[in-house]
Coordinates of C-alpha atoms in Angstrom, one line a residue:
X1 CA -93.4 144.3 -72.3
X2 CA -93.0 146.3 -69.4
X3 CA -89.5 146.2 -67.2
X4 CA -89.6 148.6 -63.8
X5 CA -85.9 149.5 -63.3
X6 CA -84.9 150.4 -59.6
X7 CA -81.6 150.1 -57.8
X8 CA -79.7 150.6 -54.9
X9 CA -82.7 150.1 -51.8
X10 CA -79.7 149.6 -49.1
X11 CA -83.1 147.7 -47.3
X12 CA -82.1 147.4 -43.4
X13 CA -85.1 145.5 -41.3
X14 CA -83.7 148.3 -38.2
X15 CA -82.0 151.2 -38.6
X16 CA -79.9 151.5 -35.2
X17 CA -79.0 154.6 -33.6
X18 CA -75.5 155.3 -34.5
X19 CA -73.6 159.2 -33.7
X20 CA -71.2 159.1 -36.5
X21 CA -70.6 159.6 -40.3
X22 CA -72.6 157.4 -42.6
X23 CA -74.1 155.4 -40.6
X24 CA -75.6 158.7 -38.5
X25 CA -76.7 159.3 -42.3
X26 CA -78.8 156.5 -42.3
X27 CA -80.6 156.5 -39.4
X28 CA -82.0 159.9 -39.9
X29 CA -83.1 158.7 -43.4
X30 CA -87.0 157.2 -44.0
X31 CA -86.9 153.7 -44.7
X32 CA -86.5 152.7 -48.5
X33 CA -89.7 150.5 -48.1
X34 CA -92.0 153.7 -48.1
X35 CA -89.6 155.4 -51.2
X36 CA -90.5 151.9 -52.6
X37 CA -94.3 151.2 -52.2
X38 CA -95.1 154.9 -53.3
X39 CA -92.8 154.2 -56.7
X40 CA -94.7 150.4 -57.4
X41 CA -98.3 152.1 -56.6
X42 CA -97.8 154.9 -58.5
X43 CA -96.8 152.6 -61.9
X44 CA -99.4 150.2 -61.4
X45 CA -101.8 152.9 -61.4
X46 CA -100.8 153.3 -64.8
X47 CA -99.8 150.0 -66.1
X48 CA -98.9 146.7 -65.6
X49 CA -94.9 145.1 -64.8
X50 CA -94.1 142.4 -66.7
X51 CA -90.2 142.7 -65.2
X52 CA -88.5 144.3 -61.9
X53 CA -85.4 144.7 -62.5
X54 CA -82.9 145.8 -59.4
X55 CA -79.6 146.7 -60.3
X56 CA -77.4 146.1 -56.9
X57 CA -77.0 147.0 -53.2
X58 CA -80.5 145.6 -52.0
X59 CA -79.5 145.6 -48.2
X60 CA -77.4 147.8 -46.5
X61 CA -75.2 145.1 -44.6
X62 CA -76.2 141.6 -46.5
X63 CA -77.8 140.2 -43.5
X64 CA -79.9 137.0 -44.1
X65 CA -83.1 138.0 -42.9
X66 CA -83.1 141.6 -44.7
X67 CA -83.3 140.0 -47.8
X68 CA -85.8 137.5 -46.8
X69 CA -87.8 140.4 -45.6
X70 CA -87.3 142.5 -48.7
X71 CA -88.4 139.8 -51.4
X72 CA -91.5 138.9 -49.1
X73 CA -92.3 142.5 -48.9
X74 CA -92.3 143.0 -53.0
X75 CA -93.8 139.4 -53.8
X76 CA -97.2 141.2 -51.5
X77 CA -97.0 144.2 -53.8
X78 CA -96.1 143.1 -57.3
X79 CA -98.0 139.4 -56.2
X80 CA -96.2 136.8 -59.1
X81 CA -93.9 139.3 -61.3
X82 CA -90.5 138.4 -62.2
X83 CA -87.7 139.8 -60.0
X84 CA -84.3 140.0 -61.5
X85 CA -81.8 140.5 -59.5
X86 CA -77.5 141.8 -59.7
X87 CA -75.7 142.1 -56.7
X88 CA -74.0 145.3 -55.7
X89 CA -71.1 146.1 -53.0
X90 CA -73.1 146.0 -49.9
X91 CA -74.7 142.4 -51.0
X92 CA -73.3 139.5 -49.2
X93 CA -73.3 136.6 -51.7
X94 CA -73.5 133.6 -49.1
X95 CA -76.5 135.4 -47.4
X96 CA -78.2 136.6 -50.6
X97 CA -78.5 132.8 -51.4
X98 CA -79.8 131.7 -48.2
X99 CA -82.3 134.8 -47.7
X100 CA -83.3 135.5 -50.9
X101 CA -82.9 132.5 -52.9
X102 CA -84.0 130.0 -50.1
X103 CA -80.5 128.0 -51.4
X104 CA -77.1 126.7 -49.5
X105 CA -74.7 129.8 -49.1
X106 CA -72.3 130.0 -51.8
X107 CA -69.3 132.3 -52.5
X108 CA -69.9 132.2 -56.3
X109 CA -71.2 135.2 -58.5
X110 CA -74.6 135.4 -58.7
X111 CA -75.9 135.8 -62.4
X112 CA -79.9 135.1 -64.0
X113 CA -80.6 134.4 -67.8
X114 CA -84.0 135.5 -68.5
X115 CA -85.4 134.2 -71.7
X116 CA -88.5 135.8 -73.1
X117 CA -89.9 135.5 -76.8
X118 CA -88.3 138.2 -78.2
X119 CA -85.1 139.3 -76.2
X120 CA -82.8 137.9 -73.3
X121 CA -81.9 139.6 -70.6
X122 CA -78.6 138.7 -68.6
X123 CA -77.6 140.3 -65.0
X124 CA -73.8 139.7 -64.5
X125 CA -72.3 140.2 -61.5
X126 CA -69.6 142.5 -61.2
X127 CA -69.9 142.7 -57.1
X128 CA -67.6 142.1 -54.2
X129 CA -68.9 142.9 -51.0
X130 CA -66.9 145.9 -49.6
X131 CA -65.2 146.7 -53.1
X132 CA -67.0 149.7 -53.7
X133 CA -66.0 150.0 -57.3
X134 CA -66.6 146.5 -57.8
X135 CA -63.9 143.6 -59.2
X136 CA -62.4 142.4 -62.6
X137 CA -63.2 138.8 -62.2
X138 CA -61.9 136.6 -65.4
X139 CA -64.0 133.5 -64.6
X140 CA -67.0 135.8 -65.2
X141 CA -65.7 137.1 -68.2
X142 CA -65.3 133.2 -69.4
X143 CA -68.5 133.1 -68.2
X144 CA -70.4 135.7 -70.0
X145 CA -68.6 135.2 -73.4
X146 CA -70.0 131.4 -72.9
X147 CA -73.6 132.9 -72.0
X148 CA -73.6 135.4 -75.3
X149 CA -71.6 132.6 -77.9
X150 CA -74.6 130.3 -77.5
X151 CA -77.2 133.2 -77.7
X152 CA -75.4 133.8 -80.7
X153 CA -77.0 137.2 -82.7
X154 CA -80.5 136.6 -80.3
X155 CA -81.6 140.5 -79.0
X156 CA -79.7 141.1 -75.2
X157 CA -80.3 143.3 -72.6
X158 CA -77.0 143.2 -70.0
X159 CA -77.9 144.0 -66.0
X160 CA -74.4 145.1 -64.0
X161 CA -74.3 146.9 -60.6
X162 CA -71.8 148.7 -61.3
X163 CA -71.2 152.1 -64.0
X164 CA -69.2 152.3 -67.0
X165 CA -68.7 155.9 -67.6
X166 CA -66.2 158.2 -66.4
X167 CA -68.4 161.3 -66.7
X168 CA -71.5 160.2 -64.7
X169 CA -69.8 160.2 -61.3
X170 CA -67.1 161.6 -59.6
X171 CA -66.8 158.2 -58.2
X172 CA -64.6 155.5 -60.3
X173 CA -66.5 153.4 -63.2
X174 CA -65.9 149.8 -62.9
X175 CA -62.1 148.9 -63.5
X176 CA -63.4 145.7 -66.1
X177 CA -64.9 148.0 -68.3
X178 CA -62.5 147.9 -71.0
X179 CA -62.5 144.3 -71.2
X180 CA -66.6 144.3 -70.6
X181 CA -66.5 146.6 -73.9
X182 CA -64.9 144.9 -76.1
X183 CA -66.6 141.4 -75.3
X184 CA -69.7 142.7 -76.1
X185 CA -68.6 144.9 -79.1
X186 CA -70.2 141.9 -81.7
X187 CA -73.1 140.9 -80.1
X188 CA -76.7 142.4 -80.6
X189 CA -76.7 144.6 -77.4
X190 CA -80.3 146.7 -77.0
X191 CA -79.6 148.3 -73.3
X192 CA -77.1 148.0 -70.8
X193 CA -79.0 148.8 -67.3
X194 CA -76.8 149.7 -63.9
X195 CA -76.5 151.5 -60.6
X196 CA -74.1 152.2 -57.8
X197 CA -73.8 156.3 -58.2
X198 CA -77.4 156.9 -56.6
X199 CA -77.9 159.1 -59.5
X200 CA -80.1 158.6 -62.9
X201 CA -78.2 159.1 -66.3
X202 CA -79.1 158.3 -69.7
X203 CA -76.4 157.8 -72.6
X204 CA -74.9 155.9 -75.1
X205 CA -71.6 153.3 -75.1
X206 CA -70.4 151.7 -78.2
X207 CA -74.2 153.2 -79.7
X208 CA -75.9 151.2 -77.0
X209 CA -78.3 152.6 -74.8
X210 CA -77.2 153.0 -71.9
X211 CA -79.1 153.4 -68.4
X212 CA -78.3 154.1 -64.8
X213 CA -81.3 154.0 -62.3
X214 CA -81.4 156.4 -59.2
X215 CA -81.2 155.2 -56.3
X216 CA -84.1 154.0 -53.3
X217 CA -83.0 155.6 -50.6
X218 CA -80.6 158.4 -50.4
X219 CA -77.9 160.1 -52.8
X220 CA -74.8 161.6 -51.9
X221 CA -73.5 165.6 -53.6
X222 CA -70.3 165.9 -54.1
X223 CA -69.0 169.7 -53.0
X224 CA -65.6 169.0 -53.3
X225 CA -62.4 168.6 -51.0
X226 CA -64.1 165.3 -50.5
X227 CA -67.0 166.8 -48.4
X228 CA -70.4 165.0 -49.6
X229 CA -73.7 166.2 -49.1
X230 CA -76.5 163.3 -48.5
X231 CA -80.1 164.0 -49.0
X232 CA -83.3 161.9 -49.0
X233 CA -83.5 160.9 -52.8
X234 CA -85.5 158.3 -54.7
X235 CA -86.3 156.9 -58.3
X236 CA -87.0 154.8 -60.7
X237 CA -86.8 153.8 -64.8
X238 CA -90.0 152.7 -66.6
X239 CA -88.7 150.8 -70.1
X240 CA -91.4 149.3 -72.9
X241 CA -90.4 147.5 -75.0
X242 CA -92.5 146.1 -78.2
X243 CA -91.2 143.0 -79.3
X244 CA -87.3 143.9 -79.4
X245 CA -87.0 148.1 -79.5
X246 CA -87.2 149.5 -76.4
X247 CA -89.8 152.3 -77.7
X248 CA -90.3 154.3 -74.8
X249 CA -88.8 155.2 -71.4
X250 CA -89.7 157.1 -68.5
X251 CA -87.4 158.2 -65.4
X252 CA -88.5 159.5 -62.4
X253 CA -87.2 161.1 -59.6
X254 CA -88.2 162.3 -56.1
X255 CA -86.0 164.7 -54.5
X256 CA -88.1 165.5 -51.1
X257 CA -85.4 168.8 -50.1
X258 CA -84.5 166.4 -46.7
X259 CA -80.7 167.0 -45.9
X260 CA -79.7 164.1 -43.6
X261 CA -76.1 165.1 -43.2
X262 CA -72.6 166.1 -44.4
X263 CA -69.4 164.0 -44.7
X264 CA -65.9 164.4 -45.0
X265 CA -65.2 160.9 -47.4
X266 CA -62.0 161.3 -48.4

């Protein structure tokens, strides 16, 4: 089984002109769409996706039609493959429903159970839009120890949008980590996929692989005093798996050399 892992598209149908800080940023930046197709062609050149997995921030500003749009756009390239989906920051759960899912608008997290013959795979959302480092929510921690009692010792492969380690970023790992940690501790954990910080990492936590996609669209350098340095920037993970062991992984990134600005974020 094949499972295509990309994250963080911040998809916007118009990128209006704006003169100021991040938003400047972005509309001197490509749209992800082109980032995208030239990712998806280049893998099925070389194999088939069983999975496509996106790990957060799909849209820039949550808006209805943008993710209506975006899940049109991938159903023309990947025709009938299984999209999951976690939620990041800039993903508007009401319109996520409504553009995405075709469903009423609901407030509620937004989490999938995949079942396939030999693993499961769970996204959990750990999103609030405009909480950048994301929220400690204890009904989805009731939730997920619900989800993982009945799958009981079954292989599991946990989806969050948010990261877990302190050294990847100079941004802040999710503040439920801890508690994330130790609910997991006795279950049969094979990966742990996420996103947020733009950039790719590979590790371990608790001896479980551990995976952080780069971003679609742009990343941001840190170079101190709070001054970041954004750059055209794109990627994606490549994970097969036979029967339950994830036996081989590929990550790749595009770094085209295109500065699109420099903030002060502190």
């Amino acid at each position: 089984m094949n499972i295509v892992h990309i994250s963080d598209i911040h998809f916007r149908k118009e990128y209006r002109s704006a003169d100021n800080g991040y938003q400047e940023m972005l509309t001197r930046m490509q749209s992800p769409l082109v980032s995208l197709e030239k990712c998806l062609t280049r893998i099925l050149q070389q194999t088939e996706i069983d999975l496509l997995v996106i790990s957060g921030d799909l849209t820039e500003d949550g808006d209805v039609e943008d993710y209506r749009f975006l899940k049109e756009w991938l159903q023309q390239i990947i025709g009938k493959t299984e999209i999951l989906v976690t939620l990041g920051n800039h993903d508007i759960k009401t319109n996520f429903r409504m553009g995405w899912c075709e469903e009423e608008p609901s407030y509620l997290p937004y989490n999938q159970v995949l079942d396939y013959p030999d693993f499961t795979i769970i996204s959990f959302d750990n999103s609030c839009h405009g909480e950048a480092d994301g929220v400690a929510d204890i009904a989805q921690f009731k939730w997920l120890q619900r989800t993982l009692t009945r799958l009981g010792d079954r292989p599991i492969i946990i989806v969050t949008h948010h990261h877990l380690l302190t050294q990847q970023s100079s941004m802040p790992p999710w503040p439920g980590t801890e508690m994330f940690l130790k609910l997991i501790a006795s279950y049969n954990i094979r990966c742990i996929f996420n996103g947020h910080t733009h950039h790719t990492f590979l590790g371990t936590v608790q001896e479980i692989p551990y995976y952080t996609a780069a971003s679609m669209s742009f990343i941001g350098e840190d170079e101190g005093n709070g001054m970041i340095r954004f750059e055209e920037a794109y990627g994606y993970n490549l994970y097969c798996f036979d029967g339950d062991r994830l036996v081989h992984q590929v990550t790749e990134n595009f770094k085209p050399g295109i500065l699109l600005t420099t903030l002060q974020m502190s």
